[in-house]
mmCIF file with all atom_site columns, C-alpha atoms in Angstrom:
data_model
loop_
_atom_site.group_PDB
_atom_site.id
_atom_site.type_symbol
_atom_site.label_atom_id
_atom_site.label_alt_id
_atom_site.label_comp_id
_atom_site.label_asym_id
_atom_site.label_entity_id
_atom_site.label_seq_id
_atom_site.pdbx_PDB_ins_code
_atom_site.Cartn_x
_atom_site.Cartn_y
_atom_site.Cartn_z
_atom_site.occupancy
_atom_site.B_iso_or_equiv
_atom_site.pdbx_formal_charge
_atom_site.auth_seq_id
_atom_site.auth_comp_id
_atom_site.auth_asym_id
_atom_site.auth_atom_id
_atom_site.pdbx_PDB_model_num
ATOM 1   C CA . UNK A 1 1   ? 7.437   -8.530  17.479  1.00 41.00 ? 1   UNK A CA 1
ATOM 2   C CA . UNK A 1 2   ? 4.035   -9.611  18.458  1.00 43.00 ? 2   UNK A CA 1
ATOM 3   C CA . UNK A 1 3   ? 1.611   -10.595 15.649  1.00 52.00 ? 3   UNK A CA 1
ATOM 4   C CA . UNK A 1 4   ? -2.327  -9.907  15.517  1.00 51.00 ? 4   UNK A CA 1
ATOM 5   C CA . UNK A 1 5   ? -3.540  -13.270 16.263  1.00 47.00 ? 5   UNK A CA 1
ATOM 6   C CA . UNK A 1 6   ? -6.685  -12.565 14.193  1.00 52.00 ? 6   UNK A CA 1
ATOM 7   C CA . UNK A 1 7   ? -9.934  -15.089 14.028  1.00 52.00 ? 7   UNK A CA 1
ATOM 8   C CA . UNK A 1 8   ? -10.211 -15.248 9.861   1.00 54.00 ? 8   UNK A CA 1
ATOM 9   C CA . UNK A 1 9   ? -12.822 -17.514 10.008  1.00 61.00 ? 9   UNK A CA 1
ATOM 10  C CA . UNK A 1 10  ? -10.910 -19.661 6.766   1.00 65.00 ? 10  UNK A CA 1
ATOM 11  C CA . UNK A 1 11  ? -9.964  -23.312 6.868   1.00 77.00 ? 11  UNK A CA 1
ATOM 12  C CA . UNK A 1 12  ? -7.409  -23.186 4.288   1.00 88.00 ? 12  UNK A CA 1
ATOM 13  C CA . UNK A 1 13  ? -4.588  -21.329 3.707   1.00 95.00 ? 13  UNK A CA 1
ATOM 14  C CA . UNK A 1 14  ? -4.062  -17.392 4.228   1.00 96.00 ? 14  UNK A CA 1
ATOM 15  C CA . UNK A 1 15  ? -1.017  -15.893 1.879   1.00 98.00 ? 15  UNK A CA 1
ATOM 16  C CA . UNK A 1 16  ? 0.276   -12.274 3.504   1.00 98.00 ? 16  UNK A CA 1
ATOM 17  C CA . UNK A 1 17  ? 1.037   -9.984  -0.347  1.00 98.00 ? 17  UNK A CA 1
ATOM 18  C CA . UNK A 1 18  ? 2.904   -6.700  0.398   1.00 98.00 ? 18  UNK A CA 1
ATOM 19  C CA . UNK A 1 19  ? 4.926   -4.097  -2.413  1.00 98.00 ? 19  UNK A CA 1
ATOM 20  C CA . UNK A 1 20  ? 7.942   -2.326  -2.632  1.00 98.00 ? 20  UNK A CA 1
ATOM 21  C CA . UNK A 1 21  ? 8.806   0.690   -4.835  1.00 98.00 ? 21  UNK A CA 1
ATOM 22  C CA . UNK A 1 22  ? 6.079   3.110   -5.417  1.00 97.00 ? 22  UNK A CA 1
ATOM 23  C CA . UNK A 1 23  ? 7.473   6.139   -4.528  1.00 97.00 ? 23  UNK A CA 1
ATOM 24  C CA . UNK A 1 24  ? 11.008  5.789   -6.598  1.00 98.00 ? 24  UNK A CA 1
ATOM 25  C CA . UNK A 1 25  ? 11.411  8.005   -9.743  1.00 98.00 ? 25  UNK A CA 1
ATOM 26  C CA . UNK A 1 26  ? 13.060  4.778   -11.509 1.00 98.00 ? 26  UNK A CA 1
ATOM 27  C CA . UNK A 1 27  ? 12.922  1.085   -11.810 1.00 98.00 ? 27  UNK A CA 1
ATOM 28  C CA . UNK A 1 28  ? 9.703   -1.494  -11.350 1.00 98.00 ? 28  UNK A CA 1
ATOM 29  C CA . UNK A 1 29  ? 7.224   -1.725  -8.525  1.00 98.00 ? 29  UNK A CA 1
ATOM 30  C CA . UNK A 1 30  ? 8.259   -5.138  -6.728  1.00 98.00 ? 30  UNK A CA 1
ATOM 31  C CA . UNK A 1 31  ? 4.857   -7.112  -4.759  1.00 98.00 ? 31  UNK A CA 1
ATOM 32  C CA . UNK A 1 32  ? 5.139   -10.789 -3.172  1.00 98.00 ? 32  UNK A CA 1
ATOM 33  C CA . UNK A 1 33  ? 3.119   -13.031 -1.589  1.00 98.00 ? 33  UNK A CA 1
ATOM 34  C CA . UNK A 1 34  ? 4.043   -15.399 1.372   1.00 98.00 ? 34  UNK A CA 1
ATOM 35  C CA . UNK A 1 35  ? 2.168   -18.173 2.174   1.00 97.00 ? 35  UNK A CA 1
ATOM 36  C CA . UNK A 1 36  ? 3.828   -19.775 6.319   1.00 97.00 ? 36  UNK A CA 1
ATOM 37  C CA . UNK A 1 37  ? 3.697   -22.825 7.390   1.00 96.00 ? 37  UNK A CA 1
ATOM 38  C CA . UNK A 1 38  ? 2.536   -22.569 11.242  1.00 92.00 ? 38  UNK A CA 1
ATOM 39  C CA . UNK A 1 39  ? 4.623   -25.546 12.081  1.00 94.00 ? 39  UNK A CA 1
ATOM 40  C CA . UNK A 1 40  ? 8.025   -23.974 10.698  1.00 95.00 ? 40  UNK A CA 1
ATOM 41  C CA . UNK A 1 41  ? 8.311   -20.848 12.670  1.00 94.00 ? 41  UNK A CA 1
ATOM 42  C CA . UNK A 1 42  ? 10.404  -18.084 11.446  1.00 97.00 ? 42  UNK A CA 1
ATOM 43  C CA . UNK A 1 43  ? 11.814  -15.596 14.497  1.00 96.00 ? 43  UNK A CA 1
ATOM 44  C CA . UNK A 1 44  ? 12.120  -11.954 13.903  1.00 95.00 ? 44  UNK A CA 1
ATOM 45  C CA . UNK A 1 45  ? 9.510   -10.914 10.613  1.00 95.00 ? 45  UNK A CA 1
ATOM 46  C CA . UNK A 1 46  ? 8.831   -7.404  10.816  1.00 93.00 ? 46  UNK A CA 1
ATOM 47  C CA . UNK A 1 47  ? 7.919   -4.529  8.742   1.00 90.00 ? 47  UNK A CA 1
ATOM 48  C CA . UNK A 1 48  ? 10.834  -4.910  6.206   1.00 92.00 ? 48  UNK A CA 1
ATOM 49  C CA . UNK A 1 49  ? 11.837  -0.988  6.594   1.00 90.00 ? 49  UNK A CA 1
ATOM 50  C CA . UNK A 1 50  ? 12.329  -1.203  10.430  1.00 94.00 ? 50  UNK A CA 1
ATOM 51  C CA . UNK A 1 51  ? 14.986  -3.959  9.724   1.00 96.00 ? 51  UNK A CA 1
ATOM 52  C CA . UNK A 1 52  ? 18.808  -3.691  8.843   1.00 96.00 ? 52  UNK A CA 1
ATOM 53  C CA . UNK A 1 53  ? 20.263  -4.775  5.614   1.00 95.00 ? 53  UNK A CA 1
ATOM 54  C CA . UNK A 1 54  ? 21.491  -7.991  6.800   1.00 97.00 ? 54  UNK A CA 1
ATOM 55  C CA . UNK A 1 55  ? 18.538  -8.814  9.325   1.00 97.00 ? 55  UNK A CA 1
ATOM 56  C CA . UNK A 1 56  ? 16.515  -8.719  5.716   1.00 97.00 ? 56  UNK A CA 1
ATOM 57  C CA . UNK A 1 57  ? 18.965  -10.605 3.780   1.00 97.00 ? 57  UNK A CA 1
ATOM 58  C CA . UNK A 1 58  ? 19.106  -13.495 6.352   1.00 98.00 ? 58  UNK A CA 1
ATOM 59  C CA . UNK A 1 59  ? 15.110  -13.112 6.485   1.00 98.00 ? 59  UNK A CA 1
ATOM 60  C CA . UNK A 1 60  ? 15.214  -13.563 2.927   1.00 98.00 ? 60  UNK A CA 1
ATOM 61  C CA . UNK A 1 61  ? 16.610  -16.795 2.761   1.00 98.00 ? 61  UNK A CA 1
ATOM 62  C CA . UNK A 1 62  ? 14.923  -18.300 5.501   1.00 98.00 ? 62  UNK A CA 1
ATOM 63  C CA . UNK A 1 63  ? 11.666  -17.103 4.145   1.00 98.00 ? 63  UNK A CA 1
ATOM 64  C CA . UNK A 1 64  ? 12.365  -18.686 0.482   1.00 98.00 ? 64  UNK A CA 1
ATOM 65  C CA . UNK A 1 65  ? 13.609  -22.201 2.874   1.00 97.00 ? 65  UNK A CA 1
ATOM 66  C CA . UNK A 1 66  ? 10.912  -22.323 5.384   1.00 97.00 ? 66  UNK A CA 1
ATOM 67  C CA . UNK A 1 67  ? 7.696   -20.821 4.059   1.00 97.00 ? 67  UNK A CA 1
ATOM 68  C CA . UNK A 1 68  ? 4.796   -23.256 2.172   1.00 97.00 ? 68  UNK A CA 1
ATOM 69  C CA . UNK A 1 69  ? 5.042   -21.080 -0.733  1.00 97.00 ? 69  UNK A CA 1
ATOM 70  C CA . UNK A 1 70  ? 5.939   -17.789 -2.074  1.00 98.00 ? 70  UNK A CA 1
ATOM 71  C CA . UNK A 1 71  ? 6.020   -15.775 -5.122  1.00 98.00 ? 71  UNK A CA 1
ATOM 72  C CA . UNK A 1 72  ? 7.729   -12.275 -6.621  1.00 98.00 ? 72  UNK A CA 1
ATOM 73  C CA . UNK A 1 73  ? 6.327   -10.422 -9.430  1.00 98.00 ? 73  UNK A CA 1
ATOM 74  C CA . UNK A 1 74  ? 6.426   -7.054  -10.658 1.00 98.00 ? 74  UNK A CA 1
ATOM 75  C CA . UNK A 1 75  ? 5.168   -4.258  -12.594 1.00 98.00 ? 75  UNK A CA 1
ATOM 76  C CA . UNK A 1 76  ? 7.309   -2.673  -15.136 1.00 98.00 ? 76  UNK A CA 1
ATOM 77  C CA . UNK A 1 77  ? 8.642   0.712   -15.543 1.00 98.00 ? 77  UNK A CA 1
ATOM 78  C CA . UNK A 1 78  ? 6.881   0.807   -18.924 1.00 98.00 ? 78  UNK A CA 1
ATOM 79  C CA . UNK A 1 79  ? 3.432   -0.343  -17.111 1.00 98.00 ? 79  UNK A CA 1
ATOM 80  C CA . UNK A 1 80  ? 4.080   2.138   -14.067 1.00 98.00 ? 80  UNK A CA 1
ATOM 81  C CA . UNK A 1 81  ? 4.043   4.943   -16.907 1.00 98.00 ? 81  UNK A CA 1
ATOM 82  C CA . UNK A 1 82  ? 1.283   3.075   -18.839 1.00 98.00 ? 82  UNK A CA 1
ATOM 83  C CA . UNK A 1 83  ? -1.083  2.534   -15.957 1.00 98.00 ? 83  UNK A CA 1
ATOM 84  C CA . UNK A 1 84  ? -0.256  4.857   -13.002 1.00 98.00 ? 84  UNK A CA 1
ATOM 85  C CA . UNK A 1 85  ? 1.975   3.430   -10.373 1.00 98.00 ? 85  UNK A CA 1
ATOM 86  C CA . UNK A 1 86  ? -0.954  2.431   -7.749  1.00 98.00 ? 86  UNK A CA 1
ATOM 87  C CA . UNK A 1 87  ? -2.820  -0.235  -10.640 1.00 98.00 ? 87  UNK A CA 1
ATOM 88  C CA . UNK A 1 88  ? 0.824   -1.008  -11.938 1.00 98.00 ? 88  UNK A CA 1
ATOM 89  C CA . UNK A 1 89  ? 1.075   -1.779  -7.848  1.00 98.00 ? 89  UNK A CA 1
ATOM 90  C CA . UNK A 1 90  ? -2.310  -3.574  -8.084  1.00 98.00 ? 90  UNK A CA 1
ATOM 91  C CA . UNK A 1 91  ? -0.991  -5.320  -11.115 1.00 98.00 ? 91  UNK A CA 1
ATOM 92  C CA . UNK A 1 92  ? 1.952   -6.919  -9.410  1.00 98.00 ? 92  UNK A CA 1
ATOM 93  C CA . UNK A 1 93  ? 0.212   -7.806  -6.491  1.00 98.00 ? 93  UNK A CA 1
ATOM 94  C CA . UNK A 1 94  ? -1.886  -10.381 -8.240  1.00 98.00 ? 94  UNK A CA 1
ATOM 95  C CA . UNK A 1 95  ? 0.988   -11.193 -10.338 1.00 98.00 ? 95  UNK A CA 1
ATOM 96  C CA . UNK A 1 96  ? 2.307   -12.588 -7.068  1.00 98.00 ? 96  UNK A CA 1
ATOM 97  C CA . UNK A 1 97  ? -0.432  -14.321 -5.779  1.00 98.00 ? 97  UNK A CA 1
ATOM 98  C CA . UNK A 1 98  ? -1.361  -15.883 -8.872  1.00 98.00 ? 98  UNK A CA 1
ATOM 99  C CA . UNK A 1 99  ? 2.238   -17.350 -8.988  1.00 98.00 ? 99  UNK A CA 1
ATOM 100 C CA . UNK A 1 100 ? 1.761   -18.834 -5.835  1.00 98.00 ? 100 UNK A CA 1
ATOM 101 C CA . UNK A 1 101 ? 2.197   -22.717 -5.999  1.00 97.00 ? 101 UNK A CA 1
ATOM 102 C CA . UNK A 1 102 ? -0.523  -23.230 -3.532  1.00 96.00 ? 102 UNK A CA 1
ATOM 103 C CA . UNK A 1 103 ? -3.798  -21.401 -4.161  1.00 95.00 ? 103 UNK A CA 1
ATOM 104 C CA . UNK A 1 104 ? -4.537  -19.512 -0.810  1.00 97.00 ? 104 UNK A CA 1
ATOM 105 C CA . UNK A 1 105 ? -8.292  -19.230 0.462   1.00 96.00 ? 105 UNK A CA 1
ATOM 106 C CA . UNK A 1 106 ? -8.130  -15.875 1.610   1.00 97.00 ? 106 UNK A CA 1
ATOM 107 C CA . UNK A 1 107 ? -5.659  -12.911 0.989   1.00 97.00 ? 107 UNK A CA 1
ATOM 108 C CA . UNK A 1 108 ? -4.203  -10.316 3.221   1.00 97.00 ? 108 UNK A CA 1
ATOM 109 C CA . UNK A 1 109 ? -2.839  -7.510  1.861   1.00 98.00 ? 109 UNK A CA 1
ATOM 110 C CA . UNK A 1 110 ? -0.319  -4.435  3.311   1.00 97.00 ? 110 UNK A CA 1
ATOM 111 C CA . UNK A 1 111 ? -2.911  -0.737  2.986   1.00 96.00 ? 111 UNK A CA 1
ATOM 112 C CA . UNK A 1 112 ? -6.189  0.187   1.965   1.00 96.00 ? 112 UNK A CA 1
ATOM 113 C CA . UNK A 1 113 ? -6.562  -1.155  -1.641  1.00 96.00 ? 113 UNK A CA 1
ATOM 114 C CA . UNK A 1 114 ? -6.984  -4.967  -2.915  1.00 97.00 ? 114 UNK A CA 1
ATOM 115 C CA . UNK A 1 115 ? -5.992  -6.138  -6.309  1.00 97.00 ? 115 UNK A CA 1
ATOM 116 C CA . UNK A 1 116 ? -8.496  -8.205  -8.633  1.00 95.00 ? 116 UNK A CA 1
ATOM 117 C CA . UNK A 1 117 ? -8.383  -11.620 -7.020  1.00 97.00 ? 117 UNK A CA 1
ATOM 118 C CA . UNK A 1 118 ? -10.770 -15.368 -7.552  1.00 95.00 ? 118 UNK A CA 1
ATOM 119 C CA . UNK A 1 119 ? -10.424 -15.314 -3.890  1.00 96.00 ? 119 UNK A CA 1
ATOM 120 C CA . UNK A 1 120 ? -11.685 -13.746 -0.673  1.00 96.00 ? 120 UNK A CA 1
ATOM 121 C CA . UNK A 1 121 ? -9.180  -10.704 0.260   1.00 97.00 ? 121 UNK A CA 1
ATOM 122 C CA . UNK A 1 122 ? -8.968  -8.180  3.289   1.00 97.00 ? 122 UNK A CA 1
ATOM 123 C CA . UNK A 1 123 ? -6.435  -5.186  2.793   1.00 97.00 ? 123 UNK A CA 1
ATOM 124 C CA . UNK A 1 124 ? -4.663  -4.214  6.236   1.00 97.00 ? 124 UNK A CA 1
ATOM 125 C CA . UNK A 1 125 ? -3.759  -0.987  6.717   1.00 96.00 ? 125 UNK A CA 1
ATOM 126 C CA . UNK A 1 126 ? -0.096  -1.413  8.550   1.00 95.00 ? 126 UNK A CA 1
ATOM 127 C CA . UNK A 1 127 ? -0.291  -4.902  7.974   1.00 96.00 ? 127 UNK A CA 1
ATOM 128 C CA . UNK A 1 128 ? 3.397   -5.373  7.434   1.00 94.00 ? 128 UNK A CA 1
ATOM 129 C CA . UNK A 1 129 ? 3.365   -5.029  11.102  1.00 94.00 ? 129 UNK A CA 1
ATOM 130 C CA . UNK A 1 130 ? 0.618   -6.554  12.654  1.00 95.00 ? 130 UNK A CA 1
ATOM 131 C CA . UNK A 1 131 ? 0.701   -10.042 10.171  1.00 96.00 ? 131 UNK A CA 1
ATOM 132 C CA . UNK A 1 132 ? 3.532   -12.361 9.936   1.00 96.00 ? 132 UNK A CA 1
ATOM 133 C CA . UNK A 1 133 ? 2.857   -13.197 6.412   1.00 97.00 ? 133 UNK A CA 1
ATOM 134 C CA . UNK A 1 134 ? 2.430   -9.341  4.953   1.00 98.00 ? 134 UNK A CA 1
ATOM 135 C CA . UNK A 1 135 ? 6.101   -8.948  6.821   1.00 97.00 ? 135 UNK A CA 1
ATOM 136 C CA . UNK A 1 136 ? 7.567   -12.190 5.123   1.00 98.00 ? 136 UNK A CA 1
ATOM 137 C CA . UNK A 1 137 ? 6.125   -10.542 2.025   1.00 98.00 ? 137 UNK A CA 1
ATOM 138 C CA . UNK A 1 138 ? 7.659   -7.167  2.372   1.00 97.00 ? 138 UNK A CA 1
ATOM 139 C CA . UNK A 1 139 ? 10.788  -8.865  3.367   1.00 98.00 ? 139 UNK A CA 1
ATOM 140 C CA . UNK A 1 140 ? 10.880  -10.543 0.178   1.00 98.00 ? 140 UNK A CA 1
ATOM 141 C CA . UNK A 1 141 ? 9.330   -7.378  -2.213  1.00 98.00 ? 141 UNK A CA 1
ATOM 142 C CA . UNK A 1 142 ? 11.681  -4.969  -0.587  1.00 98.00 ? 142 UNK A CA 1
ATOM 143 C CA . UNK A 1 143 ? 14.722  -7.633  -0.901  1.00 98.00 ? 143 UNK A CA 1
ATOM 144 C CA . UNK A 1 144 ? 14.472  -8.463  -4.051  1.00 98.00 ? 144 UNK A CA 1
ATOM 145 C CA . UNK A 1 145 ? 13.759  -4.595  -5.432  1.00 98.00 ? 145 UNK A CA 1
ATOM 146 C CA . UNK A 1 146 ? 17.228  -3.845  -3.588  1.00 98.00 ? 146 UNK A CA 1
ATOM 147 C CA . UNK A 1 147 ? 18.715  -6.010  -5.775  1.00 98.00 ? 147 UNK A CA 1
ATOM 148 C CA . UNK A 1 148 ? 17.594  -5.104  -8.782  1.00 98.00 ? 148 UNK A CA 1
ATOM 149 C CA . UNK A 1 149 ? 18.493  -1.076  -7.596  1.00 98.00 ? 149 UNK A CA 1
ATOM 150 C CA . UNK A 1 150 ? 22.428  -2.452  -7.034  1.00 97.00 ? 150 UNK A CA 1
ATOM 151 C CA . UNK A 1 151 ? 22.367  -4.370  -10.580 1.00 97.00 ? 151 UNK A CA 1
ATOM 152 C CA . UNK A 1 152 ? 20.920  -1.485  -12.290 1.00 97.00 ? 152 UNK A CA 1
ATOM 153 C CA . UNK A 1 153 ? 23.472  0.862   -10.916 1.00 97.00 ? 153 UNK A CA 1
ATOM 154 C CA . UNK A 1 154 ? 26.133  -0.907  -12.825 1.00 97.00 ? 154 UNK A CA 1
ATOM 155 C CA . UNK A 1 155 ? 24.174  0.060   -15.783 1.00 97.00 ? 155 UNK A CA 1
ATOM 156 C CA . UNK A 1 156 ? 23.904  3.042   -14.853 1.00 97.00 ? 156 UNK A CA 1
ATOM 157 C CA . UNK A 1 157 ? 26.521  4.346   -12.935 1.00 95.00 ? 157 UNK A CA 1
ATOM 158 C CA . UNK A 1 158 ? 26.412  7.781   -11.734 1.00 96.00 ? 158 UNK A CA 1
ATOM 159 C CA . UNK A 1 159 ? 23.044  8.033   -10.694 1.00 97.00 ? 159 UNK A CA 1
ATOM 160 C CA . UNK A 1 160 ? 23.674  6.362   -7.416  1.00 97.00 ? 160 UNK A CA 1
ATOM 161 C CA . UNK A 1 161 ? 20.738  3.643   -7.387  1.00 98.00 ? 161 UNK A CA 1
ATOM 162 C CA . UNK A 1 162 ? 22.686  1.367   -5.009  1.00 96.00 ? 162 UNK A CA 1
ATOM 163 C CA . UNK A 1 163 ? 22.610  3.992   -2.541  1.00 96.00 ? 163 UNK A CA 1
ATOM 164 C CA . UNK A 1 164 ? 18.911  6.112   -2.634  1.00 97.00 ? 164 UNK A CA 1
ATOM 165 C CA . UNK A 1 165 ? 17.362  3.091   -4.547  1.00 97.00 ? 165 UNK A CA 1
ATOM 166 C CA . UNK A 1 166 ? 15.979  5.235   -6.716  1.00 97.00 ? 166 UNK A CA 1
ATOM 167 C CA . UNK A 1 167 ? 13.860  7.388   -4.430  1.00 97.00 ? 167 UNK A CA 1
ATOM 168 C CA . UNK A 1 168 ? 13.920  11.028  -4.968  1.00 96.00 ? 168 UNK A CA 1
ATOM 169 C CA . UNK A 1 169 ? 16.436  12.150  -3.101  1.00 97.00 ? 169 UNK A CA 1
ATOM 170 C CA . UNK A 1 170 ? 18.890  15.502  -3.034  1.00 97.00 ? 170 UNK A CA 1
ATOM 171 C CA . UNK A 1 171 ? 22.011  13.270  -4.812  1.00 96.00 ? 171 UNK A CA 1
ATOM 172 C CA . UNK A 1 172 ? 19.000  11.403  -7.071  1.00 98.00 ? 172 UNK A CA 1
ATOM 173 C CA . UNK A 1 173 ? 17.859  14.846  -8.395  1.00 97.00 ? 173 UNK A CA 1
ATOM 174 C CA . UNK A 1 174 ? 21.066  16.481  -9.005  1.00 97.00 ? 174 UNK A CA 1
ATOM 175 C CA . UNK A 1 175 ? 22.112  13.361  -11.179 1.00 97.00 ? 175 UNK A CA 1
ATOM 176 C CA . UNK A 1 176 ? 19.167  13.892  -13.016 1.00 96.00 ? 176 UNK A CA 1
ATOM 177 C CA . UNK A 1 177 ? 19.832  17.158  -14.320 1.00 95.00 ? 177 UNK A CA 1
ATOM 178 C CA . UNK A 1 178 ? 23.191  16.410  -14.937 1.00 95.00 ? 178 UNK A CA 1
ATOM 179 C CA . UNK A 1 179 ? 22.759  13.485  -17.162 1.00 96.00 ? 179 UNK A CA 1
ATOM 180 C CA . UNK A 1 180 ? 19.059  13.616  -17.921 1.00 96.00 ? 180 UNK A CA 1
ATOM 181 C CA . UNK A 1 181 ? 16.694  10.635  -17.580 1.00 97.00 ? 181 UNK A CA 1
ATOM 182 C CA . UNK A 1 182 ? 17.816  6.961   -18.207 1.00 97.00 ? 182 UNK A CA 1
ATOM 183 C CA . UNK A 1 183 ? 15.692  4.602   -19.795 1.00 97.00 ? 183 UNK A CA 1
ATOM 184 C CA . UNK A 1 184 ? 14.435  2.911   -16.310 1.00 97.00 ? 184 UNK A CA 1
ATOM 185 C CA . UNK A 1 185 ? 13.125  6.163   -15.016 1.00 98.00 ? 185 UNK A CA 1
ATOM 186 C CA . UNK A 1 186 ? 9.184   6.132   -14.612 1.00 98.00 ? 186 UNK A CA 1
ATOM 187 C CA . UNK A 1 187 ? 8.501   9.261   -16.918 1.00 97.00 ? 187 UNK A CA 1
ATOM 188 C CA . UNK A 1 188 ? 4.941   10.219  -15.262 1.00 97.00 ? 188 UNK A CA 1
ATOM 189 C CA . UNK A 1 189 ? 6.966   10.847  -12.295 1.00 97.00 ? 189 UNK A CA 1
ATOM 190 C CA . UNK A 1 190 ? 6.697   14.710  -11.917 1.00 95.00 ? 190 UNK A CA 1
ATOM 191 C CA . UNK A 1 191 ? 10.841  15.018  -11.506 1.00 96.00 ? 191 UNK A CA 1
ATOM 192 C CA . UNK A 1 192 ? 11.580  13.215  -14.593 1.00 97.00 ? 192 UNK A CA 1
ATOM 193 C CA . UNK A 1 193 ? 8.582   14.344  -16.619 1.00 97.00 ? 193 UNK A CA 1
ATOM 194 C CA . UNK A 1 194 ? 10.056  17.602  -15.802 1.00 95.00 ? 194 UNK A CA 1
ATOM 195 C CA . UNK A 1 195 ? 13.411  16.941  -16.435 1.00 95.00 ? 195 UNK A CA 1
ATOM 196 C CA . UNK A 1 196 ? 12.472  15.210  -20.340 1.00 95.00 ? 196 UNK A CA 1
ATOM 197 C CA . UNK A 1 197 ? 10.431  18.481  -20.874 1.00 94.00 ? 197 UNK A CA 1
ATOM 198 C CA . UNK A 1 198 ? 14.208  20.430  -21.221 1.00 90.00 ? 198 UNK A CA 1
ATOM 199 C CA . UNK A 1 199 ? 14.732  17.089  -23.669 1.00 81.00 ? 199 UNK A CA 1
ATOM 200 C CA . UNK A 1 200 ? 17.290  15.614  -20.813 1.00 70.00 ? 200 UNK A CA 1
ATOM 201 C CA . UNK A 1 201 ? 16.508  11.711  -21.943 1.00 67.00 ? 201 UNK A CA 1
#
């Protein structure tokens, strides 16, 4: 995929911070931030949704090896509920870039809203496609939110979070009525505010 090769006018370094998980009824909302390192190349970063499974689990791991420095924080579900999911979003996204090992000079981030940041910072809208670093970064949010969707589904078996990842879908609602609301579901969300309203916790 071809990159923007954009003029930011910074000598420094430029980190790439992207989320995953705002729409899901359930679980935290997952940002990173990716700082490359222009003289270890990594082949095939992409918006992390266009990608297969695998393609993002190898991408993973050669992000985490080859990158300068990179970070993954989240938002709780208790903040999510707390804040509203797009400051929780906010929230994580300088979460991540404040656990960067390398302090970036400027900030790129995925969309059309920036978090509270000590540094310069330009949102992108579709910037998981146009800059390599955003992509690393969604590789890594969406990744490691994944994960946390198959653990959780141990914990909660039959609500089938290994397979919808918590997103609203036709198998995601049914469970809910079924066996009401488990304790990682974001109660704001308008399904399971609805569904602890006929006291289905």
């Amino acid at each position: 995929m071809a990159h923007l090769a954009l003029q930011w006018g910074v000598n420094g370094l430029i980190a790439g911070v992207d989320e995953a998980g705002r729409g899901p009824l359930a679980g935290p909302v997952v940002a990173a931030a990716v700082i490359l390192d222009d003289l270890n190349p990594i082949e095939g970063l992409a918006d992390s949704k266009k990608l297969t499974v695998r393609k993002r689990e190898q991408l993973f791991d050669e992000i985490r090896a080859k990158a300068l420095c990179c970070s993954v924080a989240q938002a709780s579900v208790q903040e999510i509920d707390r804040l509203n999911i797009l400051q929780a979003t906010l929230l994580a996204m300088r979460r991540a870039v404040e656990g960067l090992r390398l302090p970036p000079k400027l900030v790129l981030v995925d969309g059309n809203r920036l978090p509270v940041l000590p540094m310069r910072a330009q949102a992108i809208v579709k910037g998981d496609a146009l800059v390599a670093a955003i992509s690393a970064a969604s590789i890594l949010a969406k990744v490691t939110r994944d994960r946390w969707c198959e653990t959780v589904d141990t914990q909660y078996p039959g609500y089938g979070f290994a397979q919808h990842k918590g997103y609203g879908t036709a198998v995601h609602l049914a469970a809910l009525q079924n066996l009401g609301a488990c304790p990682e579901h974001r109660t704001t969300f308008r399904p399971v505010t609805e569904v602890l309203a006929q006291g289905r916790a």
